[in-house]
Amino acid sequence: MKAVPTYTEQELVRSLKLREQAAFSYLYDHYSSALHGVIQQIVPDPDVSVDVLQEVFVKIWRQIEQYDPVKGRLFTWMFSIARTTSIDTVRGKDWRNSQKNNSLTDDLIPLAGATQPNPIDDIGLRKMVHSLKEEHKVLVELSYFQGYKQDEIAQMLNIPLGTVKTRLRAALLLLRQQVKL
Amino acid sequence: MDIQAYIQSGVIESYVLGVADAQDVAELQRLRFEYPEVEAAIAACEAWLAATANAGAVPVSDNVKEQLQHTLQHEFAPAAGTTAANQTSLLKRMNKVRYFAAASIVLLVVSATINVYLYQKYHQANKDYIALMNERNTVVADNGLYQTRLRQMQDRMQLMAAPGMLKVSMPGTPGKEGNLVTLFWDTHTKDVYVLANKLPKAPAGKQYQLWALVDGKPVDAGMLGDCTDLCQLKPVLKAQAFAITLENTGGSPTPHLDQLYVMGNVKS
């Protein structure tokens, strides 16, 4: 049996940049399920979410040179890739078409958490979002889960950008406070 | 700027979760270098995000990792440690090979030099040996020759000193005084032996012939022939004197007295 190497975050990043398979294996073993959780909250379909997860790891592998430790932790960077890739999948034409077929009553872009019974509603951020009041919840849905920019949300909801910004910050702060770590 | 109010506004959460707009991000990037509290707050929020994600982790089936590694199989570098180790060992091996090659060449040169030297030594020794062998053979042959001669001489001494042996001294005739022949006559066996002490070599076509003078008449007593020292001739039953003449090869029935070389009387 081969010895499994352990890495500090610095060593891991350096080894990934050296294209070491062992480092990739370690990265996957340690982060795949957490990132999968992040993806599933945005892409509920398990088959699609697994595809997204693969896409995310390929991106991480191929874009590791772009990761700058000064800007934040490795996980934060990977989380960002996972979230944006998930949103790209959700907002992609194919996904939107299939969603329309499934839920004909929705003429707006569906709110993943609000429009469908979601088996993973009770975990992670998604669970915390449900505890928020409606005016906060919709902002988190549109920005975090659907990737709309704040000015787009302001237009969609017909409220001032400053208000969107303030409410969103407050909502996220509340979310964080619900899980004191 | 009230930095605590800024930190507690929720802007850091929006940044970490990726929902902050460009303006907010730019401001935060500036402030994080300016205020360690902002940097610390970002780090704390990142830790919270990681922990939250871990809490919401969803297991993935094993084959996904295999698929990924299959997809990326050509993008992995050969394991660095192994490569370095291989290169090191290869380098070590090459150094070893070089060392042995150099050592081999040195040994070869030394060996070749020694070979040449030893070959020359061997060649000389062989020549010396052959010369010695030849010398030895010559010595052995000479030795055999001397032994034979010694035996002959001993035999002749025995012969000459034998009892009943009569010695007849035959000095040169007038005009040939330098010549001398000694004759030994065995009174028992009647054998005659002749020793040419001083006698010129017979010319070609000529031989010395011995005559026994019996009652005044010369009787053929044999040819000296090629005999060089003590020669045995025909037995002579009776004689008062002996003489030697030079005759044609094969001898003559009667002596040519003008060719008389030596003559001696038997002392009785």
XYZ file of N, CA and C in Angstrom, chain B residues 13-256:
732
model
N -18.767 39.096 4.418
C -19.502 37.878 4.056
C -19.888 37.897 2.576
N -20.326 39.055 2.104
C -20.732 39.134 0.702
C -19.530 38.921 -0.221
N -18.360 39.400 0.247
C -17.133 39.210 -0.540
C -16.722 37.735 -0.578
N -16.712 37.120 0.601
C -16.263 35.726 0.673
C -17.227 34.807 -0.074
N -18.517 35.092 0.019
C -19.496 34.245 -0.669
C -19.592 34.578 -2.157
N -18.923 35.648 -2.567
C -18.834 35.945 -3.995
C -20.007 36.739 -4.538
N -20.728 37.431 -3.677
C -21.869 38.182 -4.185
C -21.648 39.698 -4.102
N -20.457 40.117 -3.642
C -20.167 41.553 -3.568
C -19.978 42.113 -4.979
N -20.344 43.361 -5.193
C -20.131 43.919 -6.523
C -18.703 44.467 -6.637
N -18.330 44.844 -7.853
C -16.946 45.213 -8.157
C -16.450 46.339 -7.259
N -17.335 47.286 -7.001
C -16.976 48.442 -6.176
C -16.632 48.019 -4.749
N -17.468 47.141 -4.195
C -17.234 46.622 -2.843
C -15.923 45.827 -2.771
N -15.688 44.998 -3.805
C -14.482 44.170 -3.839
C -13.235 45.057 -3.850
N -13.268 46.103 -4.682
C -12.109 47.003 -4.799
C -11.826 47.672 -3.459
N -12.895 48.096 -2.817
C -12.726 48.777 -1.531
C -12.150 47.822 -0.480
N -12.658 46.605 -0.486
C -12.219 45.624 0.500
C -10.762 45.232 0.273
N -10.386 45.075 -0.990
C -8.992 44.731 -1.296
C -8.044 45.816 -0.798
N -8.520 47.058 -0.886
C -7.681 48.158 -0.413
C -7.582 48.143 1.107
N -8.705 47.921 1.763
C -8.752 48.011 3.224
C -8.055 46.833 3.921
N -8.054 45.667 3.272
C -7.463 44.503 3.929
C -5.953 44.690 4.132
N -5.321 45.467 3.232
C -3.883 45.723 3.394
C -3.634 46.841 4.404
N -4.654 47.685 4.509
C -4.532 48.830 5.408
C -4.837 48.431 6.859
N -5.816 47.583 7.049
C -6.252 47.211 8.390
C -6.098 45.702 8.626
N -5.216 45.349 9.546
C -5.082 43.914 9.887
C -6.395 43.323 10.382
N -7.249 44.177 11.019
C -8.536 43.667 11.522
C -9.392 43.167 10.363
N -9.321 43.864 9.223
C -10.107 43.466 8.053
C -9.575 42.123 7.530
N -8.236 42.048 7.450
C -7.600 40.800 7.001
C -8.022 39.634 7.893
N -7.989 39.872 9.211
C -8.350 38.833 10.174
C -9.817 38.453 10.024
N -10.670 39.475 9.785
C -12.102 39.218 9.636
C -12.375 38.386 8.391
N -11.615 38.669 7.324
C -11.771 37.885 6.088
C -11.373 36.426 6.348
N -10.219 36.264 7.042
C -9.737 34.910 7.339
C -10.769 34.150 8.169
N -11.376 34.834 9.139
C -12.373 34.190 9.996
C -13.595 33.786 9.174
N -13.983 34.645 8.252
C -15.157 34.355 7.423
C -14.873 33.191 6.484
N -13.641 33.159 5.993
C -13.255 32.037 5.122
C -13.298 30.727 5.892
N -12.816 30.753 7.122
C -12.843 29.553 7.960
C -14.290 29.123 8.189
N -15.152 30.101 8.408
C -16.576 29.790 8.610
C -17.176 29.132 7.353
N -16.806 29.684 6.179
C -17.326 29.140 4.932
C -16.887 27.682 4.762
N -15.593 27.438 5.015
C -15.064 26.083 4.852
C -15.780 25.123 5.796
N -15.980 25.575 7.047
C -16.621 24.717 8.038
C -18.077 24.463 7.650
N -18.740 25.501 7.171
C -20.136 25.359 6.772
C -20.264 24.385 5.596
N -19.348 24.529 4.644
C -19.367 23.641 3.487
C -19.120 22.211 3.913
N -18.205 22.044 4.884
C -17.938 20.700 5.388
C -19.175 20.119 6.060
N -19.868 20.990 6.782
C -21.079 20.535 7.469
C -22.136 20.122 6.446
N -22.130 20.767 5.304
C -23.115 20.446 4.268
C -22.563 19.538 3.179
N -21.487 18.833 3.505
C -20.835 17.989 2.501
C -21.769 16.888 2.021
N -21.717 16.572 0.732
C -22.499 15.486 0.138
C -21.520 14.497 -0.488
N -21.522 13.268 -0.004
C -20.555 12.275 -0.521
C -20.723 12.065 -2.031
N -19.611 11.746 -2.650
C -19.608 11.505 -4.095
C -19.226 10.044 -4.323
N -19.845 9.437 -5.335
C -19.513 8.026 -5.595
C -18.060 7.912 -6.076
N -17.473 6.763 -5.768
C -16.030 6.568 -5.995
C -15.620 6.717 -7.454
N -16.516 6.314 -8.356
C -16.098 6.299 -9.761
C -15.869 7.698 -10.325
N -16.397 8.726 -9.617
C -16.198 10.090 -10.107
C -14.715 10.450 -10.085
N -14.068 10.071 -9.001
C -12.626 10.353 -8.898
C -11.858 9.620 -9.999
N -12.253 8.365 -10.213
C -11.575 7.581 -11.265
C -11.766 8.236 -12.624
N -13.015 8.662 -12.886
C -13.291 9.331 -14.169
C -12.433 10.573 -14.336
N -12.336 11.340 -13.222
C -11.543 12.578 -13.259
C -10.075 12.281 -13.543
N -9.581 11.279 -12.853
C -8.162 10.960 -13.047
C -7.922 10.425 -14.450
N -8.951 9.746 -14.974
C -8.830 9.259 -16.353
C -8.815 10.449 -17.321
N -9.730 11.413 -17.051
C -9.793 12.605 -17.907
C -8.464 13.358 -17.897
N -7.873 13.437 -16.713
C -6.660 14.268 -16.554
C -5.370 13.463 -16.663
N -5.489 12.187 -17.061
C -4.311 11.297 -16.952
C -3.080 11.828 -17.688
N -3.335 12.555 -18.784
C -2.170 13.029 -19.553
C -1.638 14.356 -19.031
N -2.338 14.893 -18.007
C -1.909 16.192 -17.489
C -1.092 16.049 -16.211
N -1.021 14.813 -15.704
C -0.242 14.616 -14.478
C 1.224 14.502 -14.813
N 2.034 15.144 -13.978
C 3.490 14.994 -14.132
C 3.870 13.639 -13.578
N 4.932 13.041 -14.109
C 5.427 11.818 -13.471
C 5.777 12.156 -12.028
N 5.457 11.241 -11.121
C 5.682 11.519 -9.692
C 7.078 12.095 -9.480
N 7.116 13.298 -8.896
C 8.374 14.047 -8.812
C 9.445 13.307 -8.040
N 9.033 12.767 -6.923
C 10.009 12.074 -6.068
C 10.656 10.918 -6.803
N 9.784 10.129 -7.465
C 10.278 8.964 -8.185
C 11.243 9.394 -9.271
N 10.832 10.439 -10.013
C 11.666 10.918 -11.109
C 13.024 11.351 -10.587
N 12.971 12.172 -9.528
C 14.230 12.666 -8.966
C 15.080 11.490 -8.502
N 14.401 10.542 -7.835
C 15.126 9.369 -7.332
C 15.729 8.599 -8.498
N 14.892 8.423 -9.557
C 15.384 7.711 -10.731
C 16.594 8.409 -11.322
N 16.455 9.768 -11.427
C 17.550 10.516 -12.025
C 18.796 10.402 -11.178
N 18.565 10.487 -9.847
C 19.710 10.375 -8.950
C 20.375 9.029 -9.111
N 19.532 7.965 -9.113
C 20.112 6.621 -9.200
C 20.738 6.420 -10.571
N 20.092 7.002 -11.591
C 20.636 6.898 -12.949
C 21.989 7.587 -12.995
N 22.012 8.779 -12.378
C 23.248 9.547 -12.325
C 24.317 8.759 -11.592
N 23.892 8.152 -10.461
C 24.837 7.350 -9.679
C 25.362 6.196 -10.521
N 24.378 5.542 -11.212
C 24.773 4.406 -12.050
C 25.748 4.856 -13.123
N 25.433 6.009 -13.763
C 26.291 6.494 -14.835
C 27.677 6.832 -14.306
N 27.696 7.456 -13.106
C 28.983 7.765 -12.495
C 29.771 6.494 -12.241
N 29.052 5.471 -11.747
C 29.690 4.197 -11.463
C 30.279 3.625 -12.749
N 29.440 3.659 -13.801
C 29.876 3.115 -15.090
C 31.107 3.865 -15.567
N 31.051 5.211 -15.445
C 32.186 6.020 -15.857
C 33.429 5.655 -15.066
N 33.220 5.495 -13.760
C 34.339 5.152 -12.884
C 34.954 3.835 -13.310
N 34.076 2.850 -13.544
C 34.573 1.532 -13.920
C 35.227 1.570 -15.293
N 34.641 2.382 -16.191
C 35.215 2.487 -17.530
C 36.630 3.058 -17.437
N 36.752 4.145 -16.649
C 38.061 4.782 -16.487
C 39.044 3.796 -15.858
N 38.572 3.122 -14.809
C 39.426 2.144 -14.124
C 39.830 1.027 -15.088
N 38.865 0.591 -15.909
C 39.142 -0.483 -16.866
C 40.217 -0.061 -17.852
N 40.094 1.197 -18.340
C 41.069 1.673 -19.326
C 42.460 1.725 -18.690
N 42.507 2.263 -17.469
C 43.797 2.333 -16.771
C 44.378 0.928 -16.609
N 43.528 0.003 -16.162
C 43.976 -1.379 -15.962
C 44.434 -2.001 -17.275
N 43.683 -1.678 -18.339
C 44.027 -2.223 -19.654
C 45.411 -1.753 -20.074
N 45.646 -0.425 -19.904
C 46.931 0.145 -20.300
C 48.055 -0.493 -19.482
N 47.821 -0.565 -18.158
C 48.831 -1.166 -17.275
C 49.089 -2.611 -17.694
N 47.989 -3.334 -17.922
C 48.086 -4.747 -18.293
C 48.844 -4.904 -19.613
N 48.495 -4.027 -20.587
C 49.151 -4.112 -21.902
C 50.648 -3.864 -21.756
N 50.983 -2.836 -20.947
C 52.397 -2.515 -20.727
C 53.127 -3.708 -20.114
N 52.493 -4.277 -19.089
C 53.104 -5.426 -18.420
C 53.240 -6.580 -19.403
N 52.186 -6.763 -20.226
C 52.227 -7.832 -21.222
C 53.407 -7.667 -22.163
N 53.585 -6.446 -22.674
C 54.687 -6.182 -23.604
C 56.011 -6.471 -22.910
N 56.129 -5.949 -21.680
C 57.355 -6.141 -20.914
C 57.633 -7.627 -20.696
N 56.561 -8.336 -20.242
C 56.725 -9.757 -19.949
C 57.008 -10.551 -21.215
N 56.366 -10.102 -22.337
C 56.608 -10.817 -23.585
C 58.071 -10.684 -23.993
N 58.595 -9.451 -23.841
C 60.001 -9.232 -24.183
C 60.901 -10.093 -23.305
N 60.552 -10.116 -21.997
C 61.316 -10.935 -21.053
C 61.275 -12.400 -21.486
N 60.045 -12.816 -21.826
C 59.848 -14.208 -22.213
C 60.663 -14.528 -23.459
N 60.613 -13.611 -24.420
C 61.307 -13.805 -25.679
C 62.807 -13.962 -25.429
N 63.333 -13.069 -24.590
C 64.763 -13.098 -24.265
C 65.116 -14.412 -23.560
N 64.246 -14.754 -22.597
C 64.483 -15.969 -21.825
C 64.458 -17.191 -22.742
N 63.508 -17.169 -23.681
C 63.399 -18.285 -24.613
C 64.665 -18.405 -25.469
N 65.145 -17.240 -25.943
C 66.364 -17.228 -26.754
C 67.540 -17.775 -25.939
N 67.607 -17.262 -24.694
C 68.676 -17.718 -23.808
C 68.576 -19.216 -23.594
N 67.346 -19.670 -23.406
C 67.116 -21.082 -23.138
C 67.583 -21.920 -24.322
N 67.159 -21.484 -25.557
C 67.541 -22.235 -26.756
C 69.071 -22.271 -26.893
N 69.697 -21.103 -26.647
C 71.160 -21.040 -26.740
C 71.793 -22.011 -25.745
N 71.226 -21.990 -24.509
C 71.756 -22.885 -23.479
C 71.575 -24.348 -23.857
N 70.373 -24.627 -24.421
C 70.101 -26.001 -24.831
C 71.117 -26.450 -25.877
N 71.366 -25.556 -26.874
C 72.337 -25.898 -27.924
C 73.719 -26.146 -27.325
N 74.065 -25.214 -26.418
C 75.360 -25.314 -25.759
C 75.488 -26.649 -25.013
N 74.377 -26.941 -24.289
C 74.358 -28.175 -23.508
C 74.504 -29.389 -24.417
N 73.708 -29.355 -25.543
C 73.780 -30.482 -26.480
C 75.210 -30.668 -26.991
N 75.840 -29.530 -27.321
C 77.221 -29.581 -27.808
C 78.123 -30.196 -26.747
N 77.936 -29.714 -25.520
C 78.754 -30.216 -24.414
C 78.545 -31.706 -24.228
N 77.252 -32.112 -24.255
C 76.936 -33.530 -24.077
C 77.582 -34.350 -25.191
N 77.444 -33.828 -26.441
C 78.019 -34.551 -27.583
C 79.539 -34.650 -27.431
N 80.137 -33.474 -27.099
C 81.596 -33.451 -26.896
C 82.000 -34.444 -25.818
N 81.195 -34.394 -24.747
C 81.465 -35.276 -23.619
C 81.474 -36.733 -24.065
N 80.446 -37.101 -24.865
C 80.347 -38.467 -25.396
C 81.575 -38.822 -26.221
N 81.951 -37.815 -27.032
C 83.111 -38.011 -27.900
C 84.362 -38.267 -27.073
N 84.523 -37.396 -26.034
C 85.705 -37.521 -25.179
C 85.698 -38.838 -24.434
N 84.490 -39.231 -23.981
C 84.379 -40.502 -23.252
C 84.797 -41.657 -24.162
N 84.284 -41.588 -25.425
C 84.638 -42.637 -26.384
C 86.156 -42.684 -26.584
N 86.711 -41.507 -26.813
C 88.152 -41.416 -27.039
C 88.916 -41.924 -25.832
N 88.392 -41.520 -24.651
C 89.051 -41.939 -23.425
C 89.041 -43.460 -23.313
N 87.872 -44.036 -23.632
C 87.751 -45.491 -23.575
C 88.734 -46.138 -24.564
N 88.771 -45.563 -25.782
C 89.690 -46.089 -26.800
C 91.138 -46.059 -26.300
N 91.441 -44.852 -25.727
C 92.820 -44.709 -25.242
C 93.119 -45.709 -24.135
N 92.125 -45.879 -23.261
C 92.322 -46.851 -22.178
C 92.526 -48.253 -22.764
N 91.665 -48.553 -23.755
C 91.780 -49.869 -24.406
C 93.193 -50.063 -24.990
N 93.643 -48.970 -25.677
C 94.955 -49.055 -26.322
C 96.078 -49.182 -25.300
N 95.907 -48.426 -24.198
C 96.914 -48.530 -23.134
C 96.972 -49.959 -22.617
N 95.766 -50.517 -22.394
C 95.702 -51.917 -21.952
C 96.405 -52.808 -22.964
N 96.086 -52.491 -24.260
C 96.656 -53.280 -25.349
C 98.177 -53.200 -25.334
N 98.649 -51.935 -25.264
C 100.094 -51.712 -25.357
C 100.827 -52.280 -24.146
N 100.104 -52.214 -22.992
C 100.763 -52.661 -21.773
C 100.525 -54.146 -21.509
N 99.807 -54.793 -22.469
C 99.484 -56.203 -22.239
C 100.756 -57.063 -22.257
N 100.775 -58.140 -21.442
C 101.967 -58.992 -21.426
C 102.146 -59.709 -22.780
N 103.362 -59.819 -23.199
C 103.647 -60.492 -24.468
C 103.596 -59.562 -25.651
N 103.312 -58.245 -25.385
C 103.216 -57.258 -26.453
C 104.622 -56.783 -26.777
N 104.970 -56.903 -28.049
C 106.310 -56.522 -28.493
C 106.222 -55.172 -29.171
N 107.117 -54.267 -28.754
C 107.094 -52.934 -29.338
C 108.225 -52.812 -30.356
N 107.844 -52.369 -31.572
C 108.856 -52.189 -32.615
C 108.855 -50.728 -33.027
N 109.976 -50.080 -32.791
C 110.066 -48.675 -33.159
C 110.568 -48.579 -34.586
N 109.842 -47.802 -35.436
C 110.204 -47.731 -36.842
C 110.541 -46.285 -37.195
N 111.865 -45.915 -37.101
C 112.249 -44.558 -37.430
C 112.290 -44.357 -38.947
N 112.369 -43.115 -39.317
C 112.392 -42.773 -40.724
C 113.660 -43.268 -41.406
N 113.489 -43.592 -42.671
C 114.626 -44.014 -43.471
C 115.449 -42.788 -43.817
N 116.749 -42.995 -44.287
C 117.561 -41.831 -44.649
C 116.839 -40.959 -45.676
N 116.879 -39.680 -45.430
C 116.123 -38.727 -46.274
C 114.733 -38.472 -45.714
N 114.231 -39.370 -44.869
C 112.887 -39.173 -44.288
C 112.988 -39.377 -42.780
N 114.024 -38.739 -42.187
C 114.333 -38.986 -40.777
C 113.245 -38.469 -39.832
N 112.503 -37.500 -40.310
C 111.454 -36.907 -39.441
C 110.329 -37.875 -39.142
N 110.200 -38.950 -39.898
C 109.067 -39.853 -39.709
C 109.337 -40.853 -38.598
N 108.217 -41.256 -37.954
C 108.323 -42.264 -36.891
C 107.014 -43.021 -36.784
N 107.097 -44.323 -36.799
C 105.928 -45.167 -36.603
C 106.287 -46.207 -35.551
N 105.328 -46.464 -34.638
C 105.556 -47.492 -33.624
C 104.606 -48.649 -33.898
N 105.135 -49.858 -33.854
C 104.353 -51.062 -34.134
C 104.291 -51.925 -32.889
N 103.108 -52.419 -32.574
C 102.931 -53.346 -31.449
C 102.520 -54.688 -32.017
N 103.226 -55.696 -31.594
C 102.993 -57.057 -32.135
C 102.748 -57.982 -30.971
N 101.577 -58.538 -30.926
C 101.207 -59.449 -29.840
C 101.808 -60.818 -30.146
N 102.689 -61.219 -29.283
C 103.400 -62.478 -29.564
C 102.505 -63.685 -29.353
N 101.373 -63.481 -28.604
C 100.471 -64.624 -28.394
C 99.487 -64.735 -29.544
N 98.797 -63.629 -29.841
C 97.740 -63.693 -30.852
C 98.267 -63.393 -32.244
N 99.457 -62.876 -32.298
C 100.109 -62.477 -33.541
C 99.444 -61.251 -34.186
N 98.598 -60.585 -33.463
C 97.960 -59.364 -33.979
C 98.986 -58.248 -34.062
N 98.795 -57.381 -35.051
C 99.725 -56.269 -35.258
C 98.949 -54.947 -35.167
N 99.525 -54.032 -34.397
C 98.912 -52.703 -34.271
C 99.961 -51.693 -34.653
N 99.532 -50.651 -35.387
C 100.488 -49.645 -35.846
C 100.039 -48.279 -35.353
N 100.974 -47.521 -34.773
C 100.690 -46.146 -34.359
C 101.591 -45.213 -35.152
N 100.967 -44.398 -36.048
C 101.757 -43.489 -36.891
C 102.054 -42.242 -36.092
N 103.227 -42.242 -35.403
C 103.571 -41.070 -34.586
C 103.772 -39.846 -35.450
N 104.620 -40.002 -36.476
C 104.878 -38.901 -37.398
C 104.940 -39.481 -38.790
N 103.997 -39.217 -39.618
C 103.965 -39.726 -40.977
C 103.142 -38.738 -41.810
N 103.663 -38.271 -42.959
C 102.888 -37.317 -43.754
C 101.582 -37.958 -44.224
N 100.634 -37.123 -44.412
C 99.342 -37.624 -44.884
C 99.499 -38.158 -46.291
N 98.887 -39.342 -46.531
C 99.035 -39.955 -47.845
C 98.344 -39.105 -48.902
N 98.995 -38.805 -50.039
C 98.317 -38.025 -51.076
C 97.187 -38.829 -51.709
N 96.360 -38.126 -52.496
C 95.208 -38.788 -53.100
C 95.668 -39.916 -54.009
N 94.964 -41.036 -53.923
C 95.307 -42.159 -54.770
C 96.420 -43.039 -54.207
N 96.938 -42.642 -53.024
C 98.050 -43.400 -52.420
C 97.667 -43.866 -51.033
N 98.228 -44.969 -50.557
C 98.034 -45.488 -49.202
C 99.352 -46.059 -48.701
N 99.495 -46.010 -47.373
C 100.683 -46.629 -46.782
C 100.429 -48.121 -46.652
N 101.421 -48.879 -46.956
C 101.305 -50.355 -46.847
C 102.405 -50.866 -45.908
N 101.993 -51.792 -44.985
C 102.959 -52.370 -44.035
C 103.502 -53.697 -44.612
N 104.766 -53.843 -44.452
C 105.419 -55.082 -44.924
C 106.115 -55.755 -43.763
N 105.983 -57.080 -43.683
C 106.761 -57.853 -42.696
C 107.922 -58.525 -43.458
N 109.099 -58.319 -42.918
C 110.253 -58.939 -43.592
C 110.497 -60.291 -42.944
N 110.154 -61.303 -43.683
C 110.303 -62.669 -43.169
C 111.435 -63.339 -43.963
N 112.494 -63.612 -43.219
C 113.674 -64.264 -43.833
C 114.133 -63.515 -45.087
N 114.172 -62.179 -44.982
C 114.691 -61.337 -46.059
C 113.678 -61.028 -47.145
N 112.456 -61.566 -47.039
C 111.470 -61.293 -48.094
C 110.317 -60.468 -47.533
N 109.896 -59.404 -48.276
C 108.758 -58.600 -47.804
C 107.421 -59.330 -48.042
N 106.640 -59.367 -46.960
C 105.303 -59.995 -47.040
C 104.263 -58.921 -46.690
N 103.237 -58.836 -47.489
C 102.168 -57.824 -47.235
C 101.550 -58.035 -45.864
N 101.516 -56.963 -45.074
C 100.936 -57.066 -43.720
C 99.710 -56.150 -43.584
N 99.206 -55.621 -44.696
C 97.961 -54.828 -44.633
C 98.158 -53.358 -44.916
N 97.038 -52.656 -45.172
C 97.056 -51.230 -45.509
C 96.711 -50.415 -44.258
N 97.398 -49.299 -44.150
C 97.061 -48.407 -43.038
C 95.691 -47.719 -43.279
N 95.389 -47.541 -44.531
C 94.068 -46.965 -44.882
C 93.814 -45.623 -44.240
N 92.560 -45.440 -43.768
C 92.167 -44.134 -43.197
C 92.444 -44.080 -41.707
N 92.948 -45.164 -41.167
C 93.161 -45.206 -39.729
C 94.107 -44.103 -39.295
N 93.714 -43.356 -38.222
C 94.501 -42.189 -37.845
C 95.448 -42.470 -36.695
N 95.037 -43.274 -35.714
C 95.987 -43.505 -34.613
C 96.426 -44.983 -34.556
N 95.934 -45.709 -33.546
C 96.388 -47.104 -33.425
C 95.555 -47.984 -34.349
N 96.185 -48.539 -35.337
C 95.450 -49.317 -36.316
C 95.848 -50.788 -36.228
N 94.737 -51.611 -36.240
C 95.025 -53.050 -36.218
C 95.172 -53.538 -37.655
N 96.220 -54.234 -37.924
C 96.435 -54.754 -39.280
C 96.363 -56.286 -39.268
N 96.857 -56.879 -40.370
C 96.776 -58.351 -40.466
C 97.696 -59.013 -39.439
N 97.307 -60.162 -38.896
C 98.217 -60.864 -37.994
C 99.482 -61.338 -38.765
N 100.576 -61.251 -38.094
C 101.853 -61.688 -38.717
C 102.451 -62.804 -37.849
N 102.659 -63.942 -38.456
C 103.119 -65.094 -37.674
C 104.605 -64.980 -37.326
N 105.345 -64.434 -38.304
C 106.797 -64.435 -38.126
C 107.355 -63.254 -38.874
N 108.354 -62.550 -38.263
C 108.994 -61.419 -38.945
C 110.266 -61.045 -38.207
N 111.230 -60.559 -38.956
C 112.453 -60.073 -38.327
C 112.458 -58.552 -38.316
N 111.734 -57.972 -39.282
C 111.623 -56.498 -39.338
C 110.302 -56.103 -40.023
N 109.962 -54.824 -39.833
C 108.745 -54.280 -40.485
C 109.135 -53.026 -41.235
N 108.380 -52.749 -42.312
C 108.636 -51.528 -43.074
C 107.312 -51.012 -43.651
N 107.285 -49.707 -43.958
C 106.069 -49.099 -44.544
C 106.477 -48.348 -45.797
N 105.738 -48.630 -46.851
C 105.982 -47.911 -48.113
C 104.702 -47.216 -48.525
N 104.863 -46.209 -49.400
C 103.681 -45.532 -49.944
C 103.367 -46.185 -51.268
N 102.186 -46.747 -51.381
C 101.794 -47.463 -52.592
C 100.504 -46.888 -53.136
N 100.140 -47.327 -54.365
C 98.832 -46.949 -54.901
C 97.737 -47.542 -54.030
N 96.583 -46.873 -54.000
C 95.474 -47.320 -53.179
C 95.156 -48.780 -53.492
N 94.969 -49.537 -52.377
C 94.678 -50.938 -52.562
C 95.917 -51.820 -52.322
N 97.078 -51.167 -52.436
C 98.297 -51.884 -52.129
C 98.949 -52.544 -53.345
N 100.157 -52.983 -53.123
C 100.908 -53.625 -54.209
C 101.352 -55.008 -53.747
N 101.606 -55.952 -54.678
C 102.079 -57.272 -54.272
C 103.528 -57.203 -53.757
N 104.309 -56.313 -54.343
C 105.690 -56.129 -53.859
C 105.924 -54.659 -53.595
N 106.745 -54.367 -52.575
C 106.943 -52.966 -52.229
C 107.836 -52.212 -53.213
N 107.485 -50.918 -53.426
C 108.393 -50.035 -54.180
C 109.368 -49.482 -53.172
